[in-house]
CSV table of C-alpha atoms and ligand atoms in Angstrom, one decimal:
chain,number,residue,atom,x,y,z
A,11,MET,CA,0.0,-0.1,0.0
A,12,ASP,CA,1.1,3.4,-1.0
A,13,VAL,CA,0.4,6.3,1.9
A,14,ALA,CA,0.9,9.8,0.9
A,15,ILE,CA,1.1,12.4,3.9
A,16,ILE,CA,0.6,16.0,2.9
A,17,GLY,CA,2.8,18.3,4.9
A,18,ALA,CA,6.1,17.7,6.7
A,19,GLY,CA,5.5,19.7,9.9
A,20,VAL,CA,5.2,18.3,13.1
A,21,GLY,CA,2.0,16.3,12.4
A,22,GLY,CA,3.1,14.8,9.1
A,23,LEU,CA,6.4,13.7,10.3
A,24,THR,CA,4.9,12.3,13.5
A,25,ALA,CA,2.3,10.4,11.4
A,26,ALA,CA,5.2,8.9,9.2
A,27,LEU,CA,7.1,7.7,12.4
A,28,ALA,CA,3.8,6.2,13.7
A,29,ILE,CA,2.9,4.3,10.8
A,30,HIS,CA,6.6,2.9,10.6
A,31,HIS,CA,6.3,2.2,14.3
A,32,LEU,CA,3.0,0.2,13.9
A,33,GLY,CA,4.7,-2.0,11.6
A,34,VAL,CA,2.1,-1.3,8.7
A,35,ASP,CA,3.3,-2.8,5.5
A,36,CYS,CA,3.2,0.1,3.1
A,37,ARG,CA,5.3,2.6,1.4
A,38,VAL,CA,5.1,6.2,2.9
A,39,ARG,CA,5.9,9.4,1.0
A,40,VAL,CA,5.6,12.9,2.7
A,41,TYR,CA,5.0,15.7,0.4
A,42,GLU,CA,6.1,19.3,1.5
A,43,SER,CA,5.4,22.4,-0.1
A,44,ALA,CA,8.8,24.1,1.2
A,45,ARG,CA,11.7,23.7,-1.1
A,46,GLU,CA,13.8,23.0,2.1
A,47,ILE,CA,13.1,21.5,5.6
A,48,LYS,CA,14.4,24.4,7.7
A,49,PRO,CA,14.3,24.7,11.5
A,50,LEU,CA,11.7,27.5,11.7
A,51,GLY,CA,9.7,28.7,14.7
A,52,VAL,CA,10.1,29.6,18.4
A,53,GLY,CA,9.2,27.7,21.4
A,54,ILE,CA,6.8,24.7,22.0
A,55,ASN,CA,6.0,22.9,25.1
A,56,LEU,CA,5.5,19.2,24.7
A,57,LEU,CA,3.5,17.9,27.8
A,58,PRO,CA,3.7,14.4,29.1
A,59,HIS,CA,0.9,13.2,27.1
A,60,CYS,CA,2.9,14.0,24.1
A,61,GLY,CA,6.2,12.8,25.8
A,62,ARG,CA,4.4,9.3,25.9
A,63,GLU,CA,3.7,9.4,22.2
A,64,LEU,CA,7.1,10.5,21.4
A,65,THR,CA,8.8,7.8,23.8
A,66,ASP,CA,6.7,5.2,22.1
A,67,LEU,CA,8.2,6.5,18.7
A,68,GLY,CA,11.7,6.3,20.1
A,69,VAL,CA,12.8,9.9,19.4
A,70,VAL,CA,13.0,11.1,23.2
A,71,ASP,CA,16.9,10.7,23.5
A,72,GLY,CA,17.2,13.0,20.5
A,73,LEU,CA,14.7,15.5,21.8
A,74,ARG,CA,16.4,15.5,25.3
A,75,SER,CA,19.8,16.2,23.6
A,76,VAL,CA,18.3,19.6,22.2
A,77,ALA,CA,15.3,20.6,24.6
A,78,VAL,CA,15.1,21.7,28.0
A,79,GLU,CA,13.1,19.6,30.5
A,80,PRO,CA,11.3,22.2,32.5
A,81,LYS,CA,11.2,21.8,36.4
A,82,GLU,CA,8.3,23.9,37.2
A,83,PHE,CA,5.4,26.1,36.3
A,84,GLY,CA,5.3,29.7,37.8
A,85,TRP,CA,2.4,32.0,37.9
A,86,PHE,CA,3.2,35.7,38.5
A,87,THR,CA,0.9,38.8,38.6
A,88,HIS,CA,1.5,41.5,36.0
A,89,HIS,CA,3.5,43.3,38.6
A,90,GLY,CA,5.8,40.2,38.8
A,91,GLN,CA,4.7,38.9,42.1
A,92,LEU,CA,4.8,35.2,42.4
A,93,ILE,CA,1.2,33.7,42.9
A,94,HIS,CA,2.0,29.9,42.8
A,95,THR,CA,4.3,27.3,41.4
A,96,GLU,CA,4.1,23.5,40.9
A,97,PRO,CA,6.3,21.0,39.4
A,98,CYS,CA,5.9,19.7,36.0
A,99,GLY,CA,6.8,16.7,34.1
A,100,LEU,CA,8.6,13.7,35.6
A,101,ARG,CA,8.9,16.0,38.8
A,102,ALA,CA,5.1,16.2,38.9
A,103,GLY,CA,4.9,12.6,38.9
A,104,TYR,CA,4.1,11.9,35.4
A,105,ALA,CA,5.6,8.6,33.8
A,106,TYR,CA,6.8,10.6,30.6
A,107,PRO,CA,8.8,13.9,30.4
A,108,HIS,CA,7.9,17.4,29.4
A,109,PHE,CA,10.0,19.1,26.9
A,110,SER,CA,10.3,22.8,26.2
A,111,ILE,CA,11.8,23.0,22.6
A,112,HIS,CA,12.5,25.2,19.7
A,113,ARG,CA,9.9,24.0,17.0
A,114,GLY,CA,12.5,23.9,14.6
A,115,ASP,CA,14.7,21.4,16.8
A,116,LEU,CA,11.6,19.3,17.2
A,117,GLN,CA,10.9,19.1,13.5
A,118,MET,CA,14.6,18.3,12.8
A,119,VAL,CA,14.6,15.4,15.3
A,120,LEU,CA,11.4,14.1,13.7
A,121,TYR,CA,12.9,14.6,10.2
A,122,GLU,CA,16.2,12.9,10.7
A,123,ALA,CA,14.3,10.0,12.4
A,124,VAL,CA,11.9,9.7,9.3
A,125,LYS,CA,14.9,9.8,6.9
A,126,GLU,CA,16.8,7.2,9.0
A,127,ARG,CA,13.9,4.9,9.3
A,128,LEU,CA,11.8,5.3,6.1
A,129,GLY,CA,14.6,6.1,3.7
A,130,PRO,CA,16.2,9.5,2.6
A,131,ASP,CA,13.8,9.8,-0.2
A,132,CYS,CA,10.7,9.4,1.7
A,133,VAL,CA,10.2,13.4,2.2
A,134,VAL,CA,9.6,15.1,-1.1
A,135,THR,CA,10.0,18.7,-0.8
A,136,ALA,CA,8.7,21.5,-3.4
A,137,HIS,CA,5.5,19.8,-3.7
A,138,ARG,CA,2.6,22.0,-3.0
A,139,CYS,CA,-0.5,19.9,-3.0
A,140,THR,CA,-3.6,21.7,-4.6
A,141,GLY,CA,-6.3,18.8,-4.0
A,142,VAL,CA,-6.8,15.1,-3.6
A,143,GLU,CA,-9.1,13.0,-5.8
A,144,GLU,CA,-10.7,10.0,-4.2
A,145,ASP,CA,-9.9,7.4,-6.8
A,146,GLY,CA,-7.7,5.5,-4.2
A,147,ALA,CA,-6.1,8.9,-3.7
A,148,THR,CA,-4.6,10.9,-6.7
A,149,LEU,CA,-2.5,13.9,-5.1
A,150,HIS,CA,-2.3,17.1,-7.4
A,151,PHE,CA,0.5,19.4,-7.1
A,152,ASP,CA,1.3,23.1,-8.0
A,153,GLY,CA,3.8,22.7,-11.0
A,154,GLN,CA,4.5,19.0,-10.5
A,155,HIS,CA,3.3,15.7,-11.7
A,156,SER,CA,0.3,14.1,-9.9
A,157,ARG,CA,1.0,11.2,-7.7
A,158,LYS,CA,-1.2,8.2,-7.0
A,159,ALA,CA,-1.4,6.5,-3.6
A,160,ASP,CA,-4.0,4.2,-1.8
A,161,LEU,CA,-4.3,6.7,1.2
A,162,ALA,CA,-3.7,10.2,1.7
A,163,ILE,CA,-3.3,11.9,5.2
A,164,ALA,CA,-3.6,15.8,5.3
A,165,ALA,CA,-1.2,17.2,7.6
A,166,ASP,CA,-0.9,20.5,5.8
A,167,GLY,CA,-1.3,22.9,9.0
A,168,ILE,CA,-3.9,25.5,10.0
A,169,ASN,CA,-4.7,26.8,6.5
A,170,SER,CA,-5.1,23.4,5.2
A,171,VAL,CA,-5.9,23.2,1.5
A,172,ILE,CA,-7.1,19.7,1.8
A,173,ARG,CA,-9.6,20.6,4.6
A,174,GLN,CA,-10.9,23.2,2.5
A,175,GLN,CA,-11.6,20.7,-0.2
A,176,PHE,CA,-13.4,18.3,2.0
A,177,TYR,CA,-15.3,20.9,4.2
A,178,PRO,CA,-15.7,23.8,1.9
A,179,GLY,CA,-18.4,25.3,4.3
A,180,GLU,CA,-16.3,25.4,7.3
A,181,GLY,CA,-14.6,28.8,6.6
A,182,PRO,CA,-11.3,30.2,7.6
A,183,PRO,CA,-9.8,29.7,11.2
A,184,VAL,CA,-11.8,31.9,13.7
A,185,PHE,CA,-9.7,34.7,15.2
A,186,SER,CA,-10.1,34.5,18.9
A,187,LYS,CA,-9.0,38.2,19.5
A,188,VAL,CA,-6.0,37.4,20.9
A,189,ASN,CA,-2.7,38.4,19.4
A,190,ILE,CA,0.6,36.9,20.3
A,191,TRP,CA,4.0,38.4,19.5
A,192,ARG,CA,6.8,35.5,19.6
A,193,GLY,CA,10.5,35.8,19.8
A,194,VAL,CA,13.5,34.3,21.5
A,195,THR,CA,16.6,35.9,23.2
A,196,HIS,CA,19.9,34.7,24.9
A,197,HIS,CA,19.8,34.8,28.9
A,198,LYS,CA,21.6,33.4,31.7
A,199,PRO,CA,19.3,30.8,33.6
A,200,PHE,CA,16.7,32.5,35.6
A,201,LEU,CA,14.7,31.3,38.7
A,202,SER,CA,15.2,27.6,38.8
A,203,GLY,CA,16.9,27.4,35.3
A,204,GLY,CA,13.7,25.5,34.1
A,205,THR,CA,10.6,27.6,35.2
A,206,ILE,CA,7.9,28.3,32.7
A,207,CYS,CA,6.6,31.6,33.8
A,208,ARG,CA,3.2,33.0,33.2
A,209,VAL,CA,3.0,36.6,33.9
A,210,GLY,CA,-0.2,38.5,33.9
A,211,GLY,CA,-3.5,37.4,32.5
A,212,ILE,CA,-4.9,37.5,28.8
A,213,PHE,CA,-8.3,38.9,29.8
A,214,THR,CA,-7.4,41.4,32.6
A,215,THR,CA,-4.2,42.7,31.2
A,216,HIS,CA,-1.3,41.5,29.0
A,217,LYS,CA,0.5,38.4,29.5
A,218,ALA,CA,3.9,37.0,29.0
A,219,VAL,CA,4.9,33.4,28.9
A,220,ILE,CA,8.8,33.0,29.1
A,221,TYR,CA,10.7,29.7,29.4
A,222,PRO,CA,14.1,28.5,28.4
A,223,ILE,CA,14.2,26.1,25.3
A,224,ARG,CA,17.8,25.5,24.7
A,225,ASN,CA,20.6,25.0,27.5
A,226,ASP,CA,24.2,26.2,27.4
A,227,ILE,CA,24.2,27.5,23.8
A,228,ASP,CA,27.7,29.1,24.3
A,229,GLY,CA,29.6,27.0,26.7
A,230,LYS,CA,28.8,29.6,29.3
A,231,ARG,CA,25.3,28.2,30.5
A,232,THR,CA,23.5,30.7,28.4
A,233,GLN,CA,20.2,29.5,27.5
A,234,LEU,CA,17.8,30.3,24.4
A,235,VAL,CA,14.7,31.8,26.0
A,236,ASN,CA,11.2,32.0,24.4
B,30,FAD,C1,7.1,27.6,10.0
B,30,FAD,C2,6.2,27.2,11.0
B,30,FAD,C3,6.7,27.9,12.3
B,30,FAD,C4,5.9,27.5,13.5
B,30,FAD,N1,6.5,28.0,14.6
B,30,FAD,C5,5.7,27.8,15.8
B,30,FAD,C6,6.1,28.1,17.0
B,30,FAD,O1,7.3,28.8,17.2
B,30,FAD,N2,5.5,27.7,18.3
B,30,FAD,C7,4.3,27.0,18.1
B,30,FAD,O2,3.6,26.8,19.0
B,30,FAD,N3,3.8,26.6,16.8
B,30,FAD,C8,4.5,27.0,15.6
B,30,FAD,N4,4.0,26.6,14.4
B,30,FAD,C9,2.7,25.9,14.5
B,30,FAD,C10,3.0,24.4,14.9
B,30,FAD,O3,3.9,23.7,14.2
B,30,FAD,C11,1.7,23.8,14.4
B,30,FAD,O4,0.5,24.5,14.7
B,30,FAD,C12,1.5,22.5,15.2
B,30,FAD,O5,2.7,21.7,15.2
B,30,FAD,C13,0.6,21.7,14.3
B,30,FAD,O6,1.3,20.9,13.6
B,30,FAD,P1,0.9,20.5,12.0
B,30,FAD,O7,1.8,19.5,11.3
B,30,FAD,O8,-0.6,20.2,12.0
B,30,FAD,O9,1.2,21.9,11.3
B,30,FAD,P2,2.7,22.5,10.8
B,30,FAD,O10,3.5,22.3,11.9
B,30,FAD,O11,2.2,23.9,10.7
B,30,FAD,O12,3.1,21.8,9.4
B,30,FAD,C14,2.3,22.0,8.1
B,30,FAD,C15,3.3,21.6,7.2
B,30,FAD,O13,2.6,21.4,6.0
B,30,FAD,C16,3.3,22.3,5.0
B,30,FAD,N5,2.3,22.6,3.9
B,30,FAD,C17,1.2,23.5,4.0
B,30,FAD,N6,0.3,23.6,3.1
B,30,FAD,C18,0.8,22.5,2.3
B,30,FAD,C19,0.4,22.2,1.1
B,30,FAD,N7,-0.5,22.5,0.2
B,30,FAD,N8,1.0,21.0,0.4
B,30,FAD,C20,2.1,20.4,1.1
B,30,FAD,N9,2.8,20.8,2.3
B,30,FAD,C21,2.1,21.8,2.9
B,30,FAD,C22,3.8,23.3,5.6
B,30,FAD,O14,4.9,23.9,5.1
B,30,FAD,C23,4.3,22.8,6.8
B,30,FAD,O15,5.6,22.2,6.9
B,30,FAD,C24,4.7,26.9,13.3
B,30,FAD,C25,4.3,26.5,12.2
B,30,FAD,C26,5.2,26.6,10.9
B,30,FAD,C27,4.7,26.1,9.5
């Protein structure tokens, strides 16, 4: 069986690894619109329920080598006064770890595992899917030949073309009237060195969420902080 996955983001690459892990006898191809897989993004938190899936897929050692395992959550008022802290991940008694990670690092760990296990040709870049025909599954691409598969999995992100094709009445994603500005900076470890700080509240004032995502980026213990 030929399985086509549309999108080599976090969901598409994880789906490819999961199919391989289940031992399904099939050939997997992941079609990605970008010309090159590059480590883009800023911070993402992978909570223990996600840690469980990634442990099953055998990528936790790779993640641990590039991510921060946070020690605690901390809530602060918008003046910076501590309200409450509580442990997270293994420290909170979960059986699986919690990682704070740069999205690009996560994607690259998944991408390397996909290439190693499913073959270097498994991810096909520069293929922007424009639609799928349900004859089995024929995938059409912008400026590229169509490809046939038995099954297609759409993992093409929040503005999914395939979702629009199958659910045309659904409309675009709904704006929740919350804007987020994202960025990273270099900083010495603060508080426990693994604190996920939530400062302020979205509906009463502005809120900042600050946490380290890479340890010791310069040999002087500086962290990359989201
Ligand atoms: C460049 C980028 C940076 C991001 N940075 C962050 C971040 O810093 N923090 C955070 O919390 N979330 C971030 N996100 C969102 C986060 O990755 C996703 O919301 C989440 O991981 C869900 O994963 P997904 O696989 O559904 O979508 P995504 O991770 O968004 O992946 C979708 C993939 O499909 C590809 N694609 C889209 N349309 C097509 C098409 N028609 N044909 C073929 N391929 C297609 C995209 O190029 C992308 O690689 C980012 C997403 C992207 C694309």
